Structures are given as structure tokens and as C-alpha cells.
Amino acid sequence: MDLGPLKLSVLWGKTSRQNQGAAVIELDNVGYNYGGGELLSNLSIKLAPGSFHFLTGPSGAGKTTLLKLCYGALTPTSGRVRAFNMDVKGLDRDQMALLRRRVGVVHQDCRFLDHLPVIENIALPLIVSGRDLSQEEANLRELLNWVGLAERADALPPELSGGERQRAALARSVILSPDVIIADEPTGNVDWEMSQRLLQLLVELNRMGKTILVATHDLSLIRAAKNQVQARVLRIWDRQLHLAGADL
Amino acid sequence: MSADGFGGRLRALIIGDAQADRVVPPSGFTAQLTLFAAGAMAFLAVFALALSLASGRLADRWADELARAATLRINAPAEQRAAQTEAALTILRQTPGVASARAFTAEEQAALLAPWFGATVPLDALPVPQLIEVIEDDPGYDATGLRLRLQAEVPGAVLDDHTRWREPLVDAAHSLRLLAVVSILLITGAMGAMITLAANAALAANAQVIEVLRLVGAQDSYIAQAFIRRFTLRALSGALVGMVFGMLGVWLMPAASEEGGFLTGLGFQGFGWLLPLAIPLLGALVAYVATRRAAKKRLGDLT
Ligand SMILES: Nc1ncnc2c1ncn2[C@@H]1O[C@H](COP(=O)(O)OP(=O)(O)OP(=O)(O)O)[C@@H](O)[C@H]1O
Ligand SMILES: [Mg+2]
């Protein structure tokens, strides 16, 4: 696989630098439970614009749940979640859709439209927001190249390997050039080299001013990242969020 | 809703967005079922429409033709018949509201009776009553008053203004039309129910697709549009085919004739042939509304 140099300036040139100062996403005394007791409680955090956070914790601790709270897929059972200075609870369905365009999400179980080829899946956020695809064609190709899926562009998602799916999911999450990128185990299925590459992309995005939140088990990934950006590590432990020390 | 908004929506519905259409996977079998059901409904609707138009025409014709003519029957011994006929004609001519009154000639009476007795029976030998045809004016005469006067002056005269058998016939034609209209309403309702079921099935089958679309920031209207467009176009094309077959069926029926009476009059006349063209449009409208409602409800239930 030939991975070209990182030349995504075309795509990332349009980062909006709004919300400077105020937190992009803010959880205020948030608690959540699925019905079987509190999973998270009294949890507060502010994601400042341009910050880079890792989220770790044992399996089942509630990492995915916390991320879902951040992008509005779940509403907290107590406390408040604010995104771009709007209370997520107060958003109607259309506003929620617009919020999702400003927050790129890589899901743990990358979901695709299985009947559409990879390239259209990656372009899906463009399609549903009514962008003119012909104008984005070049960016789309470049992005596809960069995640190493140029050759698989016309394959259907079920035909992809786990790692290919994750790369496609990451490409899809950034295609709209969102202000925040939330990734749930984006490197779960890829080899070391590819995980470095995905990290590289996230770091580059962060340098362009994007706010990044990544849930991962992969401590070596976190260490690698710390060499490149100022990343903070949050750990979910005992229903609470703790800032992990320098022991990592 | 602004005119522009509606126009825009209509344009989007018809022209569509090739990309948007592709986000929902094609569904071969459901699509064919919807097409078939829409076609069958349109086919039935054409007949119901033909029936309603024909029975309406029939009711009007019967009410109109029969109301204008009445018959005066003179049952009198042979020697008084001519005198009583003369007296009755005089009274009729004096009655306001009677346009004309004319005694049937012997030949005419024979022609009327021929279907029952055969042409060879000598009518002179039978005590056949003399018939007088009374044509009503507009406004008409006072039947009760006329009856009283005839009773006094022409004892053998019986006025038959046809109301006795006209009313049930006209009533029957009206009921028939009502039935036809109710049928059209039922067909419309059944179509709506069927499309709602099909749309719900499609929405349920595509729950995963809808979820992915929501995750990447699609608004409800965008998602709904993909389904609405599909079902509206399907209903429209299915109903179009059904309508063509239905019209063909009506067109192939024997033309209206005296002998056939009501049954052969079951068809469209003149501009009436344009009316069935509204059926596919109605079908499309029903599908649009039904799918829109189903999608709205379904999407509203999601987070
Ligand atoms: N929809 C749900 N209904 C009920 N319980 C749920 C639901 N989703 C998650 N849970 C439970 O909540 C807990 C936290 O789940 P979550 O997915 O947030 O964990 P996680 O930290 O992401 O784990 P992993 O590292 O394995 O991905 C788990 O015990 C899980 O079983
Ligand atoms: Mg998880």
C-alpha cells in the first residue's frame, strides 16, 4: 500500500475558528444510567477548542457512553451537556442533525450503508447536507488516497476488512471538516503502522484547530501521540473521570 | 407553507435527487407489491367512477323525462269513450301548466300493445282504455286539482303522472351513485392504509440505514423525502397502469342502447373520459400523505 505524503491542506483549510475561549463541548455534573444503576455520575469536563483528549478505562467502564453523551446520541439522566454553547437537551431534531455535521464521529462499530460503495459512504455527510459533490471530488479522492482506500473505493462495506472499515469511518467523519472529531477506538482493528497513520491524521487535524476526543485502550498509541501533541488523558474509573498522570 | 416552499418540494419530489434516492436501498419485492396494489385500486376506482357517473346520469334522465310526461287513461264503455276523451282533452287544455295533451291514435295504441299481444290481435275487439299523453309545462300543473276536476267531469279518467314508479327508480339510481361514491372513498382509504403499511415496512426494514443517515447529520426531511418520493412515484405509476386497463375495460363495454337500458350506459361520455385521469394523481397524493405521515411518526420515535 502506497501512502502518499500528508497533503490535506485543501480539505482542512476551512476550519472555523469560532468558539475560541468557550468550551466546544462541556459536561456539567453529568450522570447516566441505562436502567441498571448509575454508570457515570457527577462527571464534569470541558473540551476547549483545539484540545486533544484521550479517553481510557476498562472495557465496560462507559467510554462509548460518554462519547455518545458528547455528541447527543444519548441525553444525560442528570446534569447538563452543552455543545457549541447550546444545551443539547434543548435541541430539536433538525438542530441535532446540524450539530452532528459539526461533530465528526468514528463509531466503535463503524456503521455504513452496506448497499453503497465505500466512496459514497465516505461522501455521505456531503450528500445528506446537500453539498455539490462534483466540487468536492478532488478532496474526496485525496482523502481516500490518504487513508489508503483508493483501490477499494468501489467496494461495498461488507467486503472490507476491519481495518479498512475503520479507515473509511475516519475518512467519513472528517469529510465535512467538522470542528470536533470524536473517535471511539479508531485503531482497534489496524496494525501498528496504520494506527500511526490514523493518529498522524488526527494530530494534523488537531494542528488545524480541531478539537479531538479519542477513546482507546491502546496505551502505546497514547504515548506516541504525546510525542507529537499536547494530549490530555482522561480515565473513567469508578463512575468518575480522572485525569491520568504522567505514568503513561 | 409558502408557495415557493411547496413548489420547491414538488419540484424536488418530481425531479428528485439521484444521490438522495440511492441512500435507501432498492426493495424489489415490496416495490412490486405496491405497484400492483396501486394498479388494482386504480382499476377498481375507474369502474366505481364510471358507475357513479352513469347512475347520476340515469337518475337525472329518469327524473327529467318521466316528470315531463303523464298519461291519462280513460276507462269507459265504448259508446262514451269518444265523448269522455273529448271532455278530458278540453279540461287538459284549460289547465294551466299543461303544455300539450294529445290522444293516442288507434295505431299508436296498437304499437304500444304489440309487444304484449302481438301485432295481429284486433284491438277493437278488446276493451282497451283510451290513452292521452299529457306533456307538462314549466312550471307544471297541480296534479291533485286536476284529478279532482277530472273525477267530477270525466268519471272514467285516471291520471297517472308516473310518480308512483318514477320515485323508486330515481331513488335506486341515487343509491347506486351513493354506493359508487362510497366505493371510491373506500378505495382511497384502502390505498392509504396499504401505502402506510408498505411505508412502515420499508422504514422498519431500513432502520439501520436511517440510523446511519442520522449519525452523519441528515435531517428528518431528507430521510423522509427518500421514502416519500419512492412511494409516491410507485403509486403514481401503478395507478396509471391500472387506470389505463380500467378505461380500456369501460371502453370495451357495449355502447349505450335503448334495449340494454342501464347496463349499457355504464361508461364515460365526452369530457367524462378525462375524469379517470385524476385517479393516478389522487393515488399519488394519497401515497405522498401516507408515507409522509408514516415517516414523520417513525422518525419522531428515534433519538
Ligand atoms: N444500550 C444499552 N443498554 C443497556 N446497557 C448498555 C447499553 N449500552 C451499553 N450498556 C452497558 O453500559 C456499560 C458501558 O458500556 P460502554 O459501551 O459505554 O463501555 P465502553 O467503556 O465503551 O466499553 P468497551 O471498551 O468495551 O467499548 C456496559 O456495561 C454495557 O453493557
Ligand atoms: Mg466502547
XYZ file of C-alpha atoms and ligand atoms in Angstrom:
583
model
C 0.000 0.000 0.000
C 1.475 3.299 -1.039
C 0.614 6.017 1.391
C 1.400 9.407 -0.002
C 2.605 12.365 1.995
C 0.143 14.183 4.183
C -1.207 16.913 1.966
C -4.661 17.638 3.181
C -4.470 21.365 3.376
C -7.174 21.729 0.720
C -9.565 19.797 2.858
C -8.691 21.330 6.160
C -8.197 24.894 5.068
C -11.724 25.812 6.066
C -11.558 25.229 9.784
C -13.772 27.690 11.546
C -12.108 29.332 14.454
C -15.273 30.254 16.231
C -15.976 29.380 19.830
C -12.497 30.449 20.802
C -12.264 30.580 24.529
C -15.520 28.897 25.420
C -15.556 25.115 25.652
C -16.647 23.334 22.495
C -18.213 20.541 24.485
C -18.948 20.800 28.149
C -20.327 18.187 30.538
C -21.625 19.583 33.762
C -22.286 17.152 36.614
C -23.484 14.583 34.148
C -24.840 11.243 35.276
C -26.035 8.394 33.122
C -27.619 5.039 33.637
C -29.143 2.608 31.172
C -31.636 1.466 33.779
C -29.402 -0.821 35.786
C -27.760 1.599 38.200
C -25.539 4.621 37.631
C -22.871 4.018 35.017
C -21.482 7.548 35.192
C -22.178 10.075 37.901
C -21.329 13.703 38.658
C -18.965 13.866 35.799
C -17.723 17.239 34.578
C -15.356 18.108 31.780
C -14.694 20.924 29.328
C -13.207 20.305 25.932
C -11.516 23.550 24.953
C -11.318 24.379 21.246
C -8.230 22.853 19.705
C -7.629 20.477 22.585
C -6.672 16.830 22.191
C -8.043 14.315 24.693
C -7.698 10.605 25.061
C -10.301 8.671 26.986
C -9.323 5.351 28.517
C -10.715 2.952 31.038
C -11.552 -0.712 31.403
C -13.939 -2.306 28.981
C -17.479 -1.594 30.078
C -16.498 1.463 32.080
C -18.607 3.697 29.916
C -16.272 5.211 27.325
C -18.663 4.766 24.448
C -21.484 6.018 26.646
C -19.555 9.159 27.495
C -18.768 9.843 23.846
C -22.429 9.382 22.943
C -23.347 11.917 25.580
C -20.884 14.324 23.984
C -22.437 14.167 20.519
C -26.023 13.999 21.641
C -26.830 10.388 20.805
C -27.730 9.967 24.478
C -29.221 12.532 26.813
C -27.849 12.524 30.352
C -30.092 11.252 33.126
C -28.755 14.052 35.304
C -26.656 17.141 34.729
C -26.193 19.055 31.504
C -24.336 18.641 28.248
C -23.511 21.716 26.205
C -22.136 21.655 22.684
C -21.103 24.894 20.986
C -22.755 26.733 23.852
C -26.122 25.105 23.253
C -27.799 22.834 25.724
C -28.046 19.538 23.870
C -31.300 18.735 25.630
C -32.980 21.795 24.139
C -32.121 20.966 20.535
C -34.868 19.814 18.234
C -34.229 17.046 15.729
C -33.155 19.343 12.931
C -30.767 21.254 15.157
C -29.394 17.933 16.329
C -28.734 16.983 12.713
C -26.851 20.236 12.221
C -24.860 19.550 15.391
C -23.854 16.164 14.006
C -22.416 17.899 10.973
C -20.137 19.916 13.227
C -19.025 16.851 15.157
C -17.373 14.098 13.156
C -17.847 10.725 14.804
C -15.997 7.466 14.271
C -18.095 4.741 15.841
C -16.701 1.742 17.557
C -18.715 -0.473 15.233
C -18.315 1.713 12.160
C -21.752 1.818 10.598
C -22.115 2.135 6.851
C -24.783 1.924 4.222
C -23.977 -1.557 3.031
C -25.516 -1.109 -0.393
C -23.361 1.869 -1.338
C -19.685 1.687 -2.329
C -17.055 2.953 0.093
C -16.547 6.219 -1.751
C -20.217 7.128 -1.477
C -20.255 6.131 2.171
C -17.367 8.446 2.843
C -19.147 11.188 0.903
C -22.410 10.546 2.748
C -22.132 13.571 5.070
C -21.643 15.732 1.957
C -24.602 14.110 0.252
C -27.035 14.493 3.129
C -26.050 18.093 3.737
C -26.761 18.940 0.120
C -23.198 19.762 -0.967
C -22.308 19.727 -4.601
C -20.353 16.505 -4.941
C -18.663 17.460 -8.181
C -16.867 20.284 -6.367
C -15.663 18.001 -3.627
C -14.499 15.257 -5.930
C -10.803 16.167 -5.707
C -10.842 16.396 -1.923
C -12.693 13.147 -1.702
C -10.119 11.368 -3.856
C -7.263 12.844 -1.905
C -8.762 11.801 1.392
C -9.453 8.331 0.078
C -5.865 8.109 -1.054
C -4.643 9.221 2.259
C -6.490 6.592 4.242
C -5.230 4.083 1.714
C -8.607 3.159 0.287
C -8.207 4.494 -3.247
C -8.159 0.991 -4.641
C -11.150 -0.086 -2.607
C -13.260 2.959 -3.467
C -15.872 0.942 -5.307
C -16.018 -1.969 -2.882
C -19.064 -2.406 -0.684
C -18.531 -2.001 3.078
C -19.219 -5.677 3.877
C -16.314 -6.545 1.592
C -13.847 -4.503 3.657
C -11.501 -5.737 6.346
C -11.926 -4.452 9.894
C -9.054 -2.021 9.479
C -10.326 -0.791 6.130
C -13.707 -0.147 7.708
C -12.117 1.934 10.426
C -10.143 3.960 7.944
C -13.277 4.536 5.924
C -15.133 5.573 9.077
C -12.421 8.057 9.964
C -12.469 9.477 6.445
C -16.235 9.853 6.644
C -16.031 11.599 9.995
C -13.711 14.310 8.709
C -15.135 14.880 5.235
C -17.312 17.792 6.355
C -14.342 19.380 8.090
C -16.116 19.386 11.443
C -14.989 21.436 14.439
C -14.795 18.412 16.702
C -13.797 14.850 15.954
C -14.867 12.135 18.333
C -13.387 8.714 17.661
C -14.288 5.535 19.504
C -11.429 3.019 19.269
C -10.394 4.232 15.821
C -7.343 1.983 15.849
C -8.970 -1.128 17.252
C -8.518 -3.219 14.151
C -5.493 -1.830 12.408
C -1.824 -2.699 12.558
C 0.738 -0.520 14.224
C 1.760 1.264 11.081
C -1.796 2.099 10.117
C -2.662 3.161 13.650
C 0.288 5.562 13.496
C -1.050 6.852 10.248
C -4.534 7.427 11.649
C -3.001 9.098 14.653
C -0.994 11.272 12.284
C -4.207 12.353 10.634
C -5.812 13.167 13.979
C -2.734 15.099 15.082
C -2.715 17.017 11.827
C -6.396 17.823 12.235
C -5.716 18.994 15.761
C -2.990 21.296 14.474
C -5.549 22.804 12.121
C -7.519 23.756 15.197
C -9.933 20.852 15.505
C -10.902 19.560 18.886
C -10.186 15.852 19.197
C -11.530 13.264 21.612
C -10.379 9.676 21.173
C -11.417 6.682 23.240
C -8.801 3.978 23.148
C -7.302 1.045 25.029
C -4.074 1.391 23.184
C -1.555 2.914 25.583
C 1.262 2.842 23.077
C -0.885 4.946 20.765
C -1.329 7.462 23.542
C 2.411 7.522 24.194
C 3.107 8.026 20.525
C 0.649 10.888 20.420
C 2.145 12.580 23.421
C 5.361 12.975 21.486
C 3.565 14.985 18.858
C 0.821 16.982 20.527
C -0.173 18.144 23.903
C -2.703 15.476 24.664
C -4.523 15.026 27.918
C -5.533 11.581 29.080
C -8.813 11.051 30.864
C -9.592 7.784 32.554
C -13.012 6.552 33.540
C -12.732 4.905 36.890
C -15.418 4.243 39.456
C -18.084 6.150 37.504
C -15.875 9.226 37.502
C -13.453 10.867 35.162
C -9.854 11.174 36.311
C -7.002 12.975 34.700
C -4.309 10.371 34.212
C -0.893 11.386 35.384
C 2.485 11.221 33.738
C 2.675 7.500 34.428
C 1.588 6.822 30.875
C -46.248 26.962 3.868
C -45.043 29.435 1.271
C -45.840 28.876 -2.387
C -42.140 28.737 -3.111
C -41.574 26.139 -0.404
C -44.323 23.978 -1.786
C -43.192 24.476 -5.368
C -39.671 23.596 -4.339
C -40.856 20.488 -2.578
C -42.941 19.466 -5.551
C -40.009 20.022 -7.877
C -37.738 18.029 -5.596
C -40.348 15.289 -5.496
C -40.671 15.004 -9.240
C -37.139 15.688 -10.414
C -35.662 14.171 -7.324
C -32.083 13.877 -6.338
C -30.374 10.894 -7.835
C -27.949 10.778 -4.935
C -30.663 11.061 -2.307
C -32.546 8.249 -3.972
C -29.623 5.925 -3.657
C -29.199 6.266 0.095
C -32.165 3.968 0.674
C -31.500 0.525 -0.760
C -33.828 -0.622 -3.512
C -36.544 -3.017 -2.428
C -37.648 -5.137 -5.348
C -40.484 -7.186 -3.936
C -42.162 -4.517 -1.797
C -41.916 -2.161 -4.734
C -43.720 -4.608 -6.977
C -46.415 -5.228 -4.382
C -47.002 -1.515 -4.034
C -47.170 -1.114 -7.788
C -49.616 -3.982 -8.089
C -51.858 -2.776 -5.264
C -51.917 0.769 -6.616
C -52.761 -0.581 -10.066
C -55.579 -2.782 -8.756
C -57.021 0.082 -6.731
C -56.937 2.422 -9.711
C -58.596 -0.240 -11.884
C -61.429 -0.584 -9.374
C -61.667 3.162 -8.966
C -62.230 3.585 -12.694
C -65.261 1.304 -12.518
C -66.610 2.940 -9.402
C -66.218 6.288 -11.110
C -67.989 5.037 -14.249
C -70.789 3.642 -12.118
C -71.188 6.860 -10.209
C -71.301 8.958 -13.379
C -73.689 6.575 -15.124
C -76.094 6.296 -12.211
C -76.019 10.042 -11.810
C -76.903 10.472 -15.467
C -79.599 7.844 -15.167
C -81.189 9.467 -12.146
C -81.227 12.811 -13.907
C -82.673 11.359 -17.098
C -85.388 9.396 -15.378
C -86.340 12.233 -13.131
C -86.401 14.603 -16.063
C -88.092 12.540 -18.789
C -90.680 10.956 -16.597
C -91.535 14.136 -14.815
C -92.410 15.893 -18.026
C -94.875 13.283 -19.304
C -98.026 11.899 -17.705
C -100.722 9.616 -19.042
C -104.433 9.990 -18.755
C -106.283 6.700 -19.072
C -109.964 6.705 -19.943
C -111.835 3.549 -18.983
C -115.293 3.990 -20.294
C -117.887 1.935 -22.117
C -117.260 2.064 -25.838
C -120.149 4.422 -26.608
C -118.995 7.052 -24.080
C -115.320 6.846 -24.883
C -115.171 9.472 -27.579
C -117.219 11.941 -25.557
C -115.193 11.442 -22.393
C -111.930 11.726 -24.326
C -113.101 14.983 -25.815
C -114.170 16.290 -22.389
C -110.846 15.294 -20.845
C -108.864 16.980 -23.623
C -110.872 20.144 -23.107
C -110.177 20.158 -19.396
C -106.486 19.485 -20.002
C -106.194 22.340 -22.463
C -107.753 24.651 -19.911
C -105.446 23.521 -17.123
C -102.528 25.874 -16.547
C -99.191 24.082 -16.575
C -100.125 21.598 -19.264
C -98.051 22.237 -22.361
C -99.929 19.867 -24.595
C -102.376 16.990 -24.452
C -102.964 14.554 -27.242
C -104.998 11.415 -27.527
C -103.118 8.430 -28.916
C -104.493 7.191 -32.192
C -105.659 3.601 -32.503
C -102.489 2.766 -34.455
C -100.258 4.222 -31.773
C -102.058 2.293 -29.078
C -101.737 -0.860 -31.128
C -97.990 -0.249 -31.469
C -97.654 0.178 -27.708
C -99.507 -3.031 -27.032
C -97.927 -5.073 -29.785
C -95.060 -6.361 -27.628
C -97.611 -7.887 -25.284
C -100.366 -9.073 -27.560
C -98.679 -9.490 -30.894
C -99.387 -7.389 -33.940
C -102.276 -9.449 -35.160
C -104.688 -9.119 -32.271
C -107.595 -6.878 -33.231
C -107.585 -4.214 -30.575
C -111.028 -3.007 -31.480
C -112.384 -6.189 -30.025
C -110.756 -5.545 -26.662
C -111.862 -3.017 -24.055
C -108.610 -1.136 -24.277
C -108.674 2.210 -22.457
C -108.023 5.339 -24.459
C -104.661 6.901 -23.585
C -103.963 10.635 -23.579
C -100.412 11.864 -23.420
C -100.007 14.921 -21.201
C -96.825 16.946 -21.519
C -96.111 19.167 -18.588
C -95.112 22.768 -18.864
C -92.556 24.519 -16.696
C -93.817 25.200 -14.041
C -96.062 22.179 -14.010
C -99.727 21.695 -13.262
C -101.374 20.917 -9.942
C -101.959 17.152 -10.138
C -104.342 16.994 -7.188
C -106.513 19.790 -8.526
C -106.577 18.219 -11.967
C -107.558 14.857 -10.501
C -110.472 16.377 -8.585
C -111.774 18.146 -11.621
C -111.478 15.067 -13.819
C -113.212 12.994 -11.175
C -116.177 15.344 -11.296
C -116.454 15.730 -15.039
C -114.887 12.637 -16.623
C -115.652 9.714 -14.295
C -113.661 7.179 -16.323
C -110.397 9.162 -16.330
C -107.351 8.115 -14.319
C -104.318 10.401 -14.256
C -101.040 8.601 -13.996
C -98.243 11.121 -13.540
C -95.618 8.352 -13.184
C -94.542 9.477 -9.705
C -95.527 6.111 -8.377
C -92.875 4.240 -10.276
C -90.586 7.098 -11.035
C -89.608 7.793 -7.467
C -88.307 4.340 -6.560
C -86.323 4.256 -9.804
C -84.785 7.635 -9.230
C -84.137 6.656 -5.626
C -82.434 3.480 -6.777
C -80.248 5.411 -9.179
C -79.323 7.832 -6.424
C -78.447 4.994 -4.045
C -76.352 3.430 -6.756
C -74.456 6.655 -7.166
C -74.001 6.932 -3.439
C -72.637 3.394 -3.361
C -70.228 4.230 -6.126
C -69.017 7.328 -4.319
C -68.616 5.359 -1.091
C -66.649 2.762 -3.064
C -64.294 5.451 -4.356
C -63.799 6.704 -0.810
C -63.157 3.179 0.428
C -60.702 2.518 -2.360
C -58.893 5.738 -1.487
C -58.821 4.748 2.171
C -57.638 1.221 1.403
C -54.910 2.665 -0.790
C -53.840 4.953 2.046
C -53.825 2.054 4.502
C -51.879 -0.136 2.120
C -49.242 2.523 1.416
C -48.955 3.248 5.141
C -48.288 -0.428 5.819
C -45.790 -0.670 2.997
C -44.049 2.540 4.049
C -43.866 1.366 7.640
C -42.421 -1.930 6.499
C -39.846 -0.101 4.399
C -38.980 2.255 7.251
C -38.598 -0.682 9.633
C -36.525 -2.663 7.172
C -34.261 0.328 6.740
C -33.891 1.193 10.413
C -30.140 0.730 10.121
C -29.939 2.994 7.100
C -31.945 5.665 8.880
C -29.670 5.426 11.887
C -26.556 5.864 9.790
C -28.115 8.812 7.986
C -28.987 10.452 11.297
C -25.459 9.866 12.563
C -23.901 11.670 9.629
C -26.208 14.636 10.096
C -29.142 14.003 7.760
C -32.262 15.899 8.722
C -35.581 14.109 9.037
C -36.935 15.852 5.974
C -34.078 14.486 3.881
C -34.593 10.939 5.096
C -38.369 11.148 4.768
C -38.066 12.545 1.252
C -36.218 9.475 0.055
C -39.129 7.278 1.140
C -41.897 9.677 0.152
C -40.552 10.071 -3.350
C -40.264 6.364 -3.800
C -43.777 5.521 -2.698
C -45.378 8.475 -4.435
C -43.807 7.598 -7.757
C -44.646 3.932 -7.297
C -48.285 4.680 -6.525
C -48.441 7.080 -9.445
C -47.055 4.628 -11.983
C -49.023 1.672 -10.634
C -52.243 3.671 -10.650
C -51.519 4.920 -14.151
C -51.332 1.376 -15.472
C -54.429 0.335 -13.510
C -56.313 3.349 -14.840
C -55.411 2.564 -18.441
C -56.661 -1.004 -18.055
C -59.794 0.158 -16.268
C -60.580 2.668 -19.004
C -59.930 0.043 -21.620
C -62.430 -2.199 -19.857
C -65.058 0.525 -19.766
C -64.382 1.427 -23.376
C -64.822 -2.172 -24.481
C -68.275 -2.360 -22.927
C -71.182 -2.262 -25.398
C -72.322 1.243 -26.249
C -75.433 2.652 -24.620
C -78.590 1.431 -26.347
C -82.344 1.558 -25.793
C -82.617 -2.174 -25.301
C -79.690 -2.522 -22.919
C -81.085 0.187 -20.702
C -78.991 0.955 -17.688
C -76.246 -1.640 -18.075
C -75.018 -0.448 -21.425
C -74.983 3.144 -20.265
C -72.167 2.300 -17.869
C -69.341 4.313 -19.290
C -67.880 7.742 -19.733
C -69.261 10.373 -22.044
C -67.455 13.311 -23.566
C -65.340 15.111 -21.016
C -66.168 12.313 -18.592
C -63.287 10.427 -20.204
C -60.912 12.965 -18.648
C -62.102 12.309 -15.108
C -60.281 8.972 -14.607
C -57.027 10.840 -15.265
C -57.458 12.258 -11.776
C -57.224 8.744 -10.284
C -53.420 8.319 -10.570
C -52.964 11.841 -9.248
C -55.223 11.057 -6.325
C -53.311 7.806 -5.773
C -50.016 9.697 -5.772
C -51.416 12.269 -3.370
C -52.657 9.561 -1.027
C -49.265 7.840 -1.162
C -47.494 11.137 -0.519
C -49.603 11.917 2.535
C -49.496 8.351 3.874
C -45.723 7.977 3.507
C -45.101 11.429 4.930
C -47.168 10.650 7.978
C -45.591 7.234 8.455
C -42.073 8.640 8.091
C -42.748 11.542 10.401
C -44.101 9.273 13.081
C -41.334 6.741 12.720
C -38.514 9.267 12.673
C -40.030 11.102 15.607
C -39.721 7.926 17.656
C -35.962 7.767 17.117
C -33.364 9.687 19.073
N -27.975 0.371 25.144
C -27.582 -0.135 26.318
N -28.497 -0.618 27.182
C -28.091 -1.117 28.371
N -26.832 -1.177 28.776
C -25.861 -0.716 27.959
C -26.207 -0.168 26.686
N -25.052 0.212 26.090
C -24.062 -0.075 26.951
N -24.546 -0.623 28.056
C -23.746 -1.050 29.221
O -23.089 0.075 29.770
C -21.788 -0.251 30.148
C -20.815 0.690 29.497
O -20.841 0.487 28.100
P -19.898 1.255 27.104
O -20.188 0.780 25.749
O -20.016 2.702 27.366
O -18.460 0.745 27.602
P -17.038 1.017 26.991
O -16.235 1.664 28.041
O -17.155 1.715 25.710
O -16.508 -0.447 26.760
P -15.552 -1.005 25.600
O -14.179 -0.605 25.961
O -15.708 -2.479 25.681
O -16.015 -0.446 24.330
C -21.555 -1.699 29.776
O -21.686 -2.475 30.940
C -22.662 -2.003 28.799
O -23.061 -3.330 28.941
Mg -16.864 1.248 23.776
